[in-house]
Amino acid sequence: MPSPEKFKISLEKFDIGGDVILQINEGYEDIVDKTPKKTKADYFKRAVDIMTEQVEAHKLQDVFEWNACCKGGKREKTSKAFAKENFQLSIDEKLEKIKVISNMGQPLRNEDGTITVKAVSYSNGKKYLCACSNFNGLKYDYSVSKNYCFCCAGHFKHHYEIMLGVKLKTLEIVSSPLDSNGKNPCVIKFEIL
């Protein structure tokens, strides 16, 4: 979720409610993409905290998934090329092939048919780091709700739907470096619809 401007648009788009939007934006009325990273991190931490308390879970998920970055451009072309080249393969065979694609995570098909993706596992050798451009490289002394990671889930969901040729639903953010002080990697669980 690199763009505060896009995020503010999504709050209106998904009808989050005027009072909640005012609380989120109070003191951050002028925040933009070029705002220093630390300020953007503080803003998004505040936003997810307020939304976790005051917004229905499905709406919060929809907002953050819609804000996912890297849905177009070169990655989308790669996803479409993968889909075209591998359309005849089973989902399990496609998942195996996805494992070698850069920045597409390590998918695993579960016994119940769901898909768990070890999405991002950046590390500094001591702990896992968040891949989000609003938090990576920062030192922060607070925990950020896993709900923020629905944004990253939106990225993976978008590309996996293209590559697998199925619709997905994000079931759970299993773990995140943001809420575990770097103890856990970014892991997301999807359901095939």
Coordinates of C-alpha atoms in Angstrom, one line a residue:
M1 CA 0.0 0.0 0.0
P2 CA 2.5 2.6 -1.1
S3 CA 0.0 5.4 -1.8
P4 CA -1.8 7.5 0.8
E5 CA -3.7 9.2 -2.0
K6 CA -5.1 5.9 -3.3
F7 CA -5.9 4.8 0.3
K8 CA -7.9 8.0 0.9
I9 CA -9.9 7.3 -2.3
S10 CA -10.6 3.7 -1.2
L11 CA -12.1 4.9 2.1
E12 CA -14.7 6.8 0.2
K13 CA -15.1 4.0 -2.5
F14 CA -15.8 1.4 0.1
D15 CA -18.1 3.7 2.2
I16 CA -16.1 3.5 5.4
G17 CA -18.0 6.4 6.9
G18 CA -17.3 10.1 7.4
D19 CA -16.5 9.9 11.2
V20 CA -14.0 7.0 10.7
I21 CA -12.4 8.8 7.7
L22 CA -12.0 12.0 9.8
Q23 CA -10.4 10.1 12.6
I24 CA -8.0 8.4 10.2
N25 CA -7.0 11.5 8.4
E26 CA -6.8 13.9 11.4
G27 CA -3.4 15.5 11.4
Y28 CA -2.6 13.7 8.1
E29 CA -4.7 15.8 5.8
D30 CA -1.7 16.7 3.5
I31 CA -0.1 13.2 3.5
V32 CA 1.0 12.1 0.0
D33 CA 3.2 9.5 -1.6
K34 CA 6.3 11.7 -1.3
T35 CA 5.8 12.2 2.5
P36 CA 8.7 10.7 4.5
K37 CA 8.3 7.0 5.0
K38 CA 8.2 7.2 8.8
T39 CA 5.2 9.5 8.6
K40 CA 3.4 7.2 6.1
A41 CA 4.1 4.2 8.4
D42 CA 2.6 6.1 11.4
Y43 CA -0.4 7.1 9.3
F44 CA -1.1 3.6 8.0
K45 CA -0.6 2.1 11.5
R46 CA -3.2 4.6 12.9
A47 CA -5.6 3.8 10.0
V48 CA -5.5 0.0 10.5
D49 CA -5.9 0.4 14.3
I50 CA -9.0 2.7 13.8
M51 CA -10.4 0.4 11.2
T52 CA -9.8 -2.7 13.2
E53 CA -11.9 -1.3 16.0
Q54 CA -14.6 0.5 14.0
V55 CA -15.1 -1.1 10.6
E56 CA -16.6 -4.4 9.7
A57 CA -13.9 -7.0 9.0
H58 CA -15.0 -7.7 5.4
K59 CA -14.9 -4.0 4.6
L60 CA -11.5 -3.5 6.1
Q61 CA -10.3 -6.5 4.1
D62 CA -11.8 -5.1 0.9
V63 CA -10.1 -1.7 1.4
F64 CA -6.7 -3.1 2.0
E65 CA -6.9 -5.7 -0.8
W66 CA -8.0 -3.0 -3.3
N67 CA -4.9 -1.0 -2.3
A68 CA -2.5 -3.8 -3.1
C69 CA 0.5 -2.6 -5.1
C70 CA 2.2 -4.2 -8.1
K71 CA -1.0 -5.5 -9.7
G72 CA -0.1 -4.2 -13.1
G73 CA 2.9 -3.7 -15.3
K74 CA 5.6 -6.3 -15.7
R75 CA 4.3 -8.6 -12.9
E76 CA 0.9 -8.8 -14.5
K77 CA 2.5 -9.5 -17.9
T78 CA 4.5 -12.3 -16.3
S79 CA 1.3 -13.7 -14.6
K80 CA -0.6 -13.6 -17.9
A81 CA 2.3 -15.3 -19.8
F82 CA 2.4 -18.0 -17.1
A83 CA -1.3 -18.6 -17.4
K84 CA -1.1 -18.9 -21.2
E85 CA 1.9 -21.2 -21.1
N86 CA 0.5 -23.5 -18.3
F87 CA -3.3 -23.5 -18.8
Q88 CA -3.3 -27.3 -19.3
L89 CA -1.7 -28.0 -16.0
S90 CA -3.6 -28.9 -12.8
I91 CA -3.6 -26.4 -9.9
D92 CA -1.1 -28.4 -8.0
E93 CA 1.2 -28.5 -11.0
K94 CA 0.9 -24.7 -11.4
L95 CA 1.6 -24.1 -7.8
E96 CA 4.8 -26.1 -8.1
K97 CA 5.9 -24.0 -11.0
I98 CA 5.0 -20.7 -9.2
K99 CA 7.5 -21.5 -6.5
V100 CA 10.4 -20.6 -8.8
I101 CA 9.0 -17.3 -10.0
S102 CA 10.6 -14.3 -8.3
N103 CA 8.5 -12.5 -5.8
M104 CA 5.5 -14.9 -6.1
G105 CA 6.1 -16.7 -2.8
Q106 CA 6.1 -20.3 -1.8
P107 CA 2.6 -21.8 -2.3
L108 CA 1.5 -25.0 -0.6
R109 CA -1.8 -26.8 -1.3
N110 CA -3.4 -27.9 2.0
E111 CA -5.3 -31.1 2.5
D112 CA -8.6 -29.1 2.7
G113 CA -7.9 -27.7 -0.8
T114 CA -6.9 -24.2 0.5
I115 CA -3.6 -22.6 -0.5
T116 CA -1.1 -21.3 2.0
V117 CA 1.5 -19.0 0.6
K118 CA 4.7 -18.1 2.4
A119 CA 4.5 -14.8 0.7
V120 CA 7.5 -12.8 1.7
S121 CA 10.5 -13.9 3.8
Y122 CA 12.8 -10.9 3.7
S123 CA 15.3 -11.2 6.6
N124 CA 18.2 -9.2 8.0
G125 CA 19.6 -12.5 9.4
K126 CA 18.1 -11.9 12.8
K127 CA 14.4 -11.3 12.0
Y128 CA 11.9 -11.2 9.2
L129 CA 11.2 -7.8 7.6
C130 CA 8.1 -6.4 6.1
A131 CA 8.2 -6.1 2.3
C132 CA 5.8 -3.1 2.2
S133 CA 7.5 0.1 1.1
N134 CA 5.8 1.9 3.9
F135 CA 7.5 -0.2 6.6
N136 CA 10.6 -1.9 5.1
G137 CA 13.9 -0.6 6.4
L138 CA 12.3 1.4 9.2
K139 CA 12.9 1.0 12.9
Y140 CA 9.6 1.2 14.7
D141 CA 8.7 0.5 18.3
Y142 CA 5.2 -0.6 17.8
S143 CA 3.3 -3.6 16.5
V144 CA 1.1 -3.3 13.4
S145 CA -2.1 -5.4 13.1
K146 CA -2.0 -8.3 10.7
N147 CA -5.0 -6.6 9.1
Y148 CA -2.6 -4.3 7.3
C149 CA -1.3 -7.3 5.5
F150 CA -4.5 -7.8 3.6
C151 CA -2.9 -5.3 1.2
C152 CA -0.1 -7.7 0.5
A153 CA -2.7 -10.5 0.3
G154 CA -4.4 -8.5 -2.4
H155 CA -1.2 -8.5 -4.5
F156 CA -0.8 -12.3 -4.2
K157 CA -4.5 -12.9 -4.7
H158 CA -4.5 -10.8 -8.0
H159 CA -1.6 -12.7 -9.5
Y160 CA -2.5 -16.1 -8.3
E161 CA -6.0 -15.8 -9.8
I162 CA -4.5 -15.0 -13.1
M163 CA -1.8 -17.7 -13.0
L164 CA -4.1 -20.4 -11.6
G165 CA -7.2 -19.4 -13.6
V166 CA -9.5 -19.5 -10.6
K167 CA -11.1 -17.1 -8.2
L168 CA -9.7 -16.9 -4.7
K169 CA -10.8 -15.5 -1.3
T170 CA -8.3 -14.5 1.3
L171 CA -9.2 -16.5 4.4
E172 CA -6.5 -15.4 6.8
I173 CA -3.3 -13.6 7.3
V174 CA -1.6 -16.5 9.2
S175 CA 1.5 -14.5 10.3
S176 CA 3.3 -11.3 9.7
P177 CA 6.6 -9.6 10.6
L178 CA 4.7 -6.5 11.5
D179 CA 2.7 -7.9 14.4
S180 CA 5.4 -10.4 15.6
N181 CA 8.4 -8.1 15.9
G182 CA 10.0 -9.9 13.0
K183 CA 9.6 -13.4 14.5
N184 CA 7.3 -14.6 11.8
P185 CA 7.3 -14.3 8.0
C186 CA 4.4 -13.1 5.9
V187 CA 2.1 -16.1 5.4
I188 CA -1.4 -15.9 3.8
K189 CA -4.1 -18.5 3.3
F190 CA -6.5 -18.5 0.4
E191 CA -9.6 -20.5 -0.5
I192 CA -10.4 -21.5 -4.1
L193 CA -13.9 -20.3 -5.0

